[in-house]
Coordinates of C-alpha atoms in Angstrom, one line a residue:
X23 CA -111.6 53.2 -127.0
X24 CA -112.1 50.1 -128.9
X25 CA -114.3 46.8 -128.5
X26 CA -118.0 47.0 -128.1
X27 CA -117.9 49.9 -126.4
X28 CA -118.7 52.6 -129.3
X29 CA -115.7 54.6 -131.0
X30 CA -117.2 56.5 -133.5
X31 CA -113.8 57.1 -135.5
X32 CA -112.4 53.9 -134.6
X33 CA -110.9 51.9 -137.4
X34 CA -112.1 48.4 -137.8
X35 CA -110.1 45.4 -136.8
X36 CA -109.4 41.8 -137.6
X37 CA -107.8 38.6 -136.7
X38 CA -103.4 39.4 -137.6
X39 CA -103.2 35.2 -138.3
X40 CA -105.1 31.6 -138.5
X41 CA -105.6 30.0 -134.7
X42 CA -107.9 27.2 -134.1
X43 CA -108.8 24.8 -131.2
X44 CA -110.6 21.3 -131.2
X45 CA -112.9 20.8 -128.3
X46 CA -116.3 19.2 -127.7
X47 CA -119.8 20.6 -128.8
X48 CA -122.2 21.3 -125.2
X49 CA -125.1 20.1 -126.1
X50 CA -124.4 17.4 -129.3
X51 CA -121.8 16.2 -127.5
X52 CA -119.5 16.0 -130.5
X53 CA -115.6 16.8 -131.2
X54 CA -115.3 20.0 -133.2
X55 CA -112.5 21.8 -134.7
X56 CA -112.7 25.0 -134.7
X57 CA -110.7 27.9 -137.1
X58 CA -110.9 31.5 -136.7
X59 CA -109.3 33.8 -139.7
X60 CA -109.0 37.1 -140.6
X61 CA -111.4 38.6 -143.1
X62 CA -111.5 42.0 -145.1
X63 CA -112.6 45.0 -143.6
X64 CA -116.8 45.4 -143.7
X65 CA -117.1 41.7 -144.4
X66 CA -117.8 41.0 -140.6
X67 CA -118.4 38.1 -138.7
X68 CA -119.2 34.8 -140.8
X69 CA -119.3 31.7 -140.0
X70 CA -118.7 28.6 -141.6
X71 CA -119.9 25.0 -141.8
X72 CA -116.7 23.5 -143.5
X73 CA -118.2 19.9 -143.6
X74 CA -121.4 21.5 -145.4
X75 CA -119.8 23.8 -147.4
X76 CA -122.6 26.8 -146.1
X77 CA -121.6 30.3 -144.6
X78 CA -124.0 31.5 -142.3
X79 CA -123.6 35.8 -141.2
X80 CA -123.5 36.5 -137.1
X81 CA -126.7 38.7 -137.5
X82 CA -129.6 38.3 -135.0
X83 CA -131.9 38.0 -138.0
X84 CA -130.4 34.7 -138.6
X85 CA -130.7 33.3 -135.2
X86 CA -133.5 30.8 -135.3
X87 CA -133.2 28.5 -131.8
X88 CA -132.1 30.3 -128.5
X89 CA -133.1 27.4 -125.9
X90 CA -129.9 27.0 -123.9
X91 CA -127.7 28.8 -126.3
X92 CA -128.2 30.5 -129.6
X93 CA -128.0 29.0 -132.8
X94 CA -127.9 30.6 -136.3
X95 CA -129.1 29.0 -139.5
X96 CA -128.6 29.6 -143.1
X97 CA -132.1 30.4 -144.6
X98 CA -131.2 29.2 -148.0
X99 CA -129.9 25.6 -145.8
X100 CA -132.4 25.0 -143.4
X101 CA -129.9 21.9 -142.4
X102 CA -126.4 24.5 -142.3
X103 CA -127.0 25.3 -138.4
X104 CA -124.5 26.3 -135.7
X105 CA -125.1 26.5 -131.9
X106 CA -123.5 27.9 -128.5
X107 CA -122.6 31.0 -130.6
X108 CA -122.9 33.7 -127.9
X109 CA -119.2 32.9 -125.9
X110 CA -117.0 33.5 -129.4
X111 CA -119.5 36.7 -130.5
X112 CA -119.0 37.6 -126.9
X113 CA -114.8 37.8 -127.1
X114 CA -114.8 39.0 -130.6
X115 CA -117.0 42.0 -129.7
X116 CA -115.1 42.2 -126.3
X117 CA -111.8 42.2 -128.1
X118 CA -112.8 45.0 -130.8
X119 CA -112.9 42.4 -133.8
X120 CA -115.2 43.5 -136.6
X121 CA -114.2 40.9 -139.4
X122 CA -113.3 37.5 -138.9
X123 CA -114.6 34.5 -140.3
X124 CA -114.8 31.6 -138.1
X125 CA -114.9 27.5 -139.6
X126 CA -116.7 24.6 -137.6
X127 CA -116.7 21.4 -139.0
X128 CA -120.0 20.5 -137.1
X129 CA -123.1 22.1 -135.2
X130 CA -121.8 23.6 -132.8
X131 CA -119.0 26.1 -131.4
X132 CA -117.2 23.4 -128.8
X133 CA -117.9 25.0 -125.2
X134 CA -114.5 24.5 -124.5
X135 CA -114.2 25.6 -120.6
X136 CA -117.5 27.0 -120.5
X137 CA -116.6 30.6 -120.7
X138 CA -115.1 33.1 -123.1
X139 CA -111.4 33.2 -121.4
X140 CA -110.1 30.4 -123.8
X141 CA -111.4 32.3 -127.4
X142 CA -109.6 35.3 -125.8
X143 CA -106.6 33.4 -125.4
X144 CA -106.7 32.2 -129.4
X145 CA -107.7 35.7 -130.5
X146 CA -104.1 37.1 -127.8
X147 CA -102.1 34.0 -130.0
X148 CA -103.4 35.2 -133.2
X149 CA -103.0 38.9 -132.8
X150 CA -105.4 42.1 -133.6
X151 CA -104.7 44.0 -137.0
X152 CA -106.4 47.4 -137.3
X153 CA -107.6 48.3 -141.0
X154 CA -107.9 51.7 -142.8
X155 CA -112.2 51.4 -142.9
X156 CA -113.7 53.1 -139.9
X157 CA -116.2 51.1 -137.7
X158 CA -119.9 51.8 -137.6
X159 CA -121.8 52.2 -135.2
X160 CA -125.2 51.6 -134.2
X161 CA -127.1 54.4 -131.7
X162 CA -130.4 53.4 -129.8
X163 CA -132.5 56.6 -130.4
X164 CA -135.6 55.4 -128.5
X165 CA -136.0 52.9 -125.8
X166 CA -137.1 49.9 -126.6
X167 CA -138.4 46.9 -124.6
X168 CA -139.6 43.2 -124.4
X169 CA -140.9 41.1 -121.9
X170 CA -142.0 37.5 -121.5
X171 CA -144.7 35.7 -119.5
X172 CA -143.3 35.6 -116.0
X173 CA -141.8 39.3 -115.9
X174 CA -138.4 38.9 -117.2
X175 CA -137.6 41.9 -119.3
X176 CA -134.9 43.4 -121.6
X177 CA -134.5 47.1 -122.6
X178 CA -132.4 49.1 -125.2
X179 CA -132.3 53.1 -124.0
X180 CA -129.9 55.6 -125.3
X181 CA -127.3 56.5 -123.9
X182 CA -125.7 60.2 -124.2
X183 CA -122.4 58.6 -124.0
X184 CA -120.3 56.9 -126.5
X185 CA -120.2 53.7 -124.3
X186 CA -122.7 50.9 -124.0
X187 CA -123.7 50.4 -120.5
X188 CA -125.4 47.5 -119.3
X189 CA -127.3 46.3 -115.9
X190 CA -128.2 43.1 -115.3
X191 CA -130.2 40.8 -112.5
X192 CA -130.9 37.4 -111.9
X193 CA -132.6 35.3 -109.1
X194 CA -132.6 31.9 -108.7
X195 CA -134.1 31.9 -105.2
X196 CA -133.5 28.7 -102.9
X197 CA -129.7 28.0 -104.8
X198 CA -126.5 28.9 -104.6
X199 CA -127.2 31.3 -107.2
X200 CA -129.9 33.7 -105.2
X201 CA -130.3 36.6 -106.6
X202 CA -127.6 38.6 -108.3
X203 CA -126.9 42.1 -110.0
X204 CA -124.2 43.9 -112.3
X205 CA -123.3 47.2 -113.4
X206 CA -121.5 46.9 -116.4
X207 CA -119.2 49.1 -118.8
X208 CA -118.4 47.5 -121.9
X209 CA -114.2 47.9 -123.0
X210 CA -111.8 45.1 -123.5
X211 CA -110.1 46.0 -120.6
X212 CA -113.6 45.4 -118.8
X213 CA -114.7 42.6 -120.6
X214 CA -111.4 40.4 -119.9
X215 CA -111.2 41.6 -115.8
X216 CA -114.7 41.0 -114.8
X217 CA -117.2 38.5 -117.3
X218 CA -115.1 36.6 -119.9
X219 CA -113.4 33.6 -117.3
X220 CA -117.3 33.2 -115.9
X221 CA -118.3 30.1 -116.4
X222 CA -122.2 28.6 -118.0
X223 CA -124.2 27.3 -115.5
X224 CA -127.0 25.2 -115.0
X225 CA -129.3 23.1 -112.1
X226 CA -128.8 19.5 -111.3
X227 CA -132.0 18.4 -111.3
X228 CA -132.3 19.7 -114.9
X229 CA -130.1 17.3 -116.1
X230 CA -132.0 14.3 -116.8
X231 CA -134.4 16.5 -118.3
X232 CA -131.9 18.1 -120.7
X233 CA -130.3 14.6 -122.0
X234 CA -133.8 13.1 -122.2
X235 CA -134.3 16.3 -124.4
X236 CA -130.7 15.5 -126.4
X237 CA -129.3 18.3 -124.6
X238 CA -126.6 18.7 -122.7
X239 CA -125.2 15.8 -123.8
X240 CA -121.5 17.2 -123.3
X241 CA -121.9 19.0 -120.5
X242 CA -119.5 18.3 -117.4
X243 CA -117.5 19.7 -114.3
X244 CA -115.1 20.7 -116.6
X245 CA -117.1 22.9 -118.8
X246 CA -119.8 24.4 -116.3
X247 CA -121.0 25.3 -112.8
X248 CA -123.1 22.7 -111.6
X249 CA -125.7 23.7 -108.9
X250 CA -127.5 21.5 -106.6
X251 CA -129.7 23.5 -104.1
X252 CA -127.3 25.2 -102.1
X253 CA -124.3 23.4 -103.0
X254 CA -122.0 24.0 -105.7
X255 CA -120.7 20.6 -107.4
X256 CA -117.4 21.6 -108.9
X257 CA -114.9 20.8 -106.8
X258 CA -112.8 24.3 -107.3
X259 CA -115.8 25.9 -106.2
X260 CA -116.4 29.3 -108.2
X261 CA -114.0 31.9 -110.0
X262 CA -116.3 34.8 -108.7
X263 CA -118.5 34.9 -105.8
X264 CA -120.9 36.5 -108.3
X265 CA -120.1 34.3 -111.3
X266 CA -123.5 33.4 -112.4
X267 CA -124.3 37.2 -113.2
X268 CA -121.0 37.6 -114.5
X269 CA -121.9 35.0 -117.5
X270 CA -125.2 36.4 -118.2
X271 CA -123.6 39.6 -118.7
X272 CA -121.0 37.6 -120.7
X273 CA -123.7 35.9 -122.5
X274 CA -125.6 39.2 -123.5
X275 CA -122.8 41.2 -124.7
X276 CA -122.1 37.9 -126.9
X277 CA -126.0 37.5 -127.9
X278 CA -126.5 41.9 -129.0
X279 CA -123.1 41.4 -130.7
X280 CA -125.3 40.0 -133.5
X281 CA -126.8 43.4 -134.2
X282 CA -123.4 43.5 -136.9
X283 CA -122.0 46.3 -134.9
X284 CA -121.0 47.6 -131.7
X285 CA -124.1 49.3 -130.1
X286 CA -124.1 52.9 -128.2
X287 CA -126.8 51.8 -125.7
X288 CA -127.8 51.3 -122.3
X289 CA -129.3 47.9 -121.6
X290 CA -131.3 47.3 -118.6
X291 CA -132.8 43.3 -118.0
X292 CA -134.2 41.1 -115.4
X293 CA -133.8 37.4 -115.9
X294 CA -133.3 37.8 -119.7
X295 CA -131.5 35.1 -121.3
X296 CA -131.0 34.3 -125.4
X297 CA -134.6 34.7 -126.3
X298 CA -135.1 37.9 -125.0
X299 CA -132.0 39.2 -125.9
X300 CA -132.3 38.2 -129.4
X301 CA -136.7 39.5 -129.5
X302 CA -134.9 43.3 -128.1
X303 CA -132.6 43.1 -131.1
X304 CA -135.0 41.9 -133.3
X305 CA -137.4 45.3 -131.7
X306 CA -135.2 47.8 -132.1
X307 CA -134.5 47.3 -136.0
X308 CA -138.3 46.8 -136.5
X309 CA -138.5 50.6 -135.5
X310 CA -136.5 52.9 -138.2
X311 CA -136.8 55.6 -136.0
X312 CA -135.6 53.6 -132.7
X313 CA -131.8 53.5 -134.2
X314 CA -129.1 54.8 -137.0
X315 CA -126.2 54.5 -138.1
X316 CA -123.2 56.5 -136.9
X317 CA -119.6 57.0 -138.2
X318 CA -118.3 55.2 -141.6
X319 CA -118.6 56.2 -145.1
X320 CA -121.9 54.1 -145.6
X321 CA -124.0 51.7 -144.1
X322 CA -123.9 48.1 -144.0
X323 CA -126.4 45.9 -145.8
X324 CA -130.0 46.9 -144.4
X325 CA -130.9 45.0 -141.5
X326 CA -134.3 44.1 -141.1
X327 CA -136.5 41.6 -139.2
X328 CA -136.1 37.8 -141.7
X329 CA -138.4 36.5 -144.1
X330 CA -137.9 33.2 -142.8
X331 CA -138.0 33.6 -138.6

């Protein structure tokens, strides 16, 4: 099968044509345009500040903010940043695209409707081309775990099948939200039915907070789930009854789609968000013997924890 989940002899694929968008930035609250193209086989995904003139590789070693979202810099351009990164990695890696290259002409990814739906719909305009390389593919050997202060967690086992398998909980006790769990299969078929139309999501009574903070700043109804207590604010209510879990998972699959190829894993996590996600990447390919590479003629460039971070 193709997508994130593994296929050792799969072929890599890319983008068919050009498709872009325009929409506004989450948290700067600025209009973006956006370009996604097609790029040779083994180049990967790379993105681009067009107003800056800076490419900046989607590798976890790059990431270098994940409060709210995560956001990559270009350690040569300490200035070339780009945030709300995890929806797009989430529907290239859910779609099976290995190369692409994607332009911004600002800071940011625009949010768009909050979820990963509308990046699938470009990438279904654009079409899906399938090269002659074959994908890689990277095996957890050993597990591997992080945790923060308050218990959250986020593991990396292996997993004897070529699939990577995820499960996932949240809790947000006295909400709306509760507490909330997913099994999860990665395939495109998967990925499109059950996590890429779920929606970000955040508290009211952070939202003073996050704008005094310059955050948030273009957040709305349209582009996420507002929760106030027990009350959802959007007037359509939610797409799933379970739709905050569904976008972590959503938001995971996008954040380890930075490891720079598709993962055979299981991932187990409790309340993990960017941070953790990005310190179990950032774990595992500290550890040579926690991981290698599968299928291809070589590997990629070495990955390795950043001089910079």
């Amino acid at each position: 099968m193709d997508g994130f989940l593994p296929a050792e002899h799969g072929r890599r694929k890319t983008l068919k044509a050009s498709i872009g968008c325009v929409g506004n930035g989450l948290h700067s609250g600025r209009r973006i345009s956006l370009t996604m193209h097609p790029a040779a086989a083994g180049a990967g995904i790379q993105f681009r500040r067009t107003d800056l003139g800076v490419d900046i590789p989607a590798r976890f070693d790059f990431v270098t903010d994940t409060r709210l979202c995560t956001s990559i810099t270009a350690p040569t351009a300490p200035t070339a940043r780009i945030g709300t990164i995890e929806h797009i990695m989430a529907a290239l890696a859910g779609s099976g695209i290995d190369d692409a290259i994607i332009e911004v002409d600002g800071p940011e990814i625009p949010i768009l409707d909050g979820s990963a739906a509308p990046f699938l719909f470009l990438i279904d305009c654009a079409g899906i081309a399938t090269s002659a390389a074959q994908r890689q593919v990277i095996e957890v050997l050993r597990p591997v775990r992080v945790e923060d202060g308050q218990g959250a967690f986020a593991e990396l086992h292996p997993n004897a099948e070529a699939a990577f398998d995820a499960t996932l909980e949240i809790n947000y006790p006295n909400t709306a939200i509760g507490h909330q769990s997913l099994n999860f299969r990665l395939t495109p078929e998967a990925f499109r039915a059950n996590v890429a139309d779920s929606r970000t999501f955040g508290l009211a009574e952070d939202v003073a907070r996050l704008h005094e903070a310059g955050l948030a700043l273009g957040g709305s109804l349209d582009n996420a789930v507002v929760v106030d207590g027990m009350t959802i604010l959007n007037p359509g209510g939610l797409r799933h009854a379970d739709e905050f879990i569904r976008h972590k998972v959503l938001d995971m699959v996008g954040d380890l789609a930075l490891a720079g190829a598709p993962l055979r894993a299981r991932f187990i996590g409790s309340r993990s968000g960017h941070a953790l996600n990005n310190q179990l990447l950032r774990a595992l390919f500290a550890n040579a013997s926690a991981w290698r590479w599968v299928g291809g003629a070589g590997a990629p460039a070495k990955q390795k924890a950043p001089a910079f971070a």
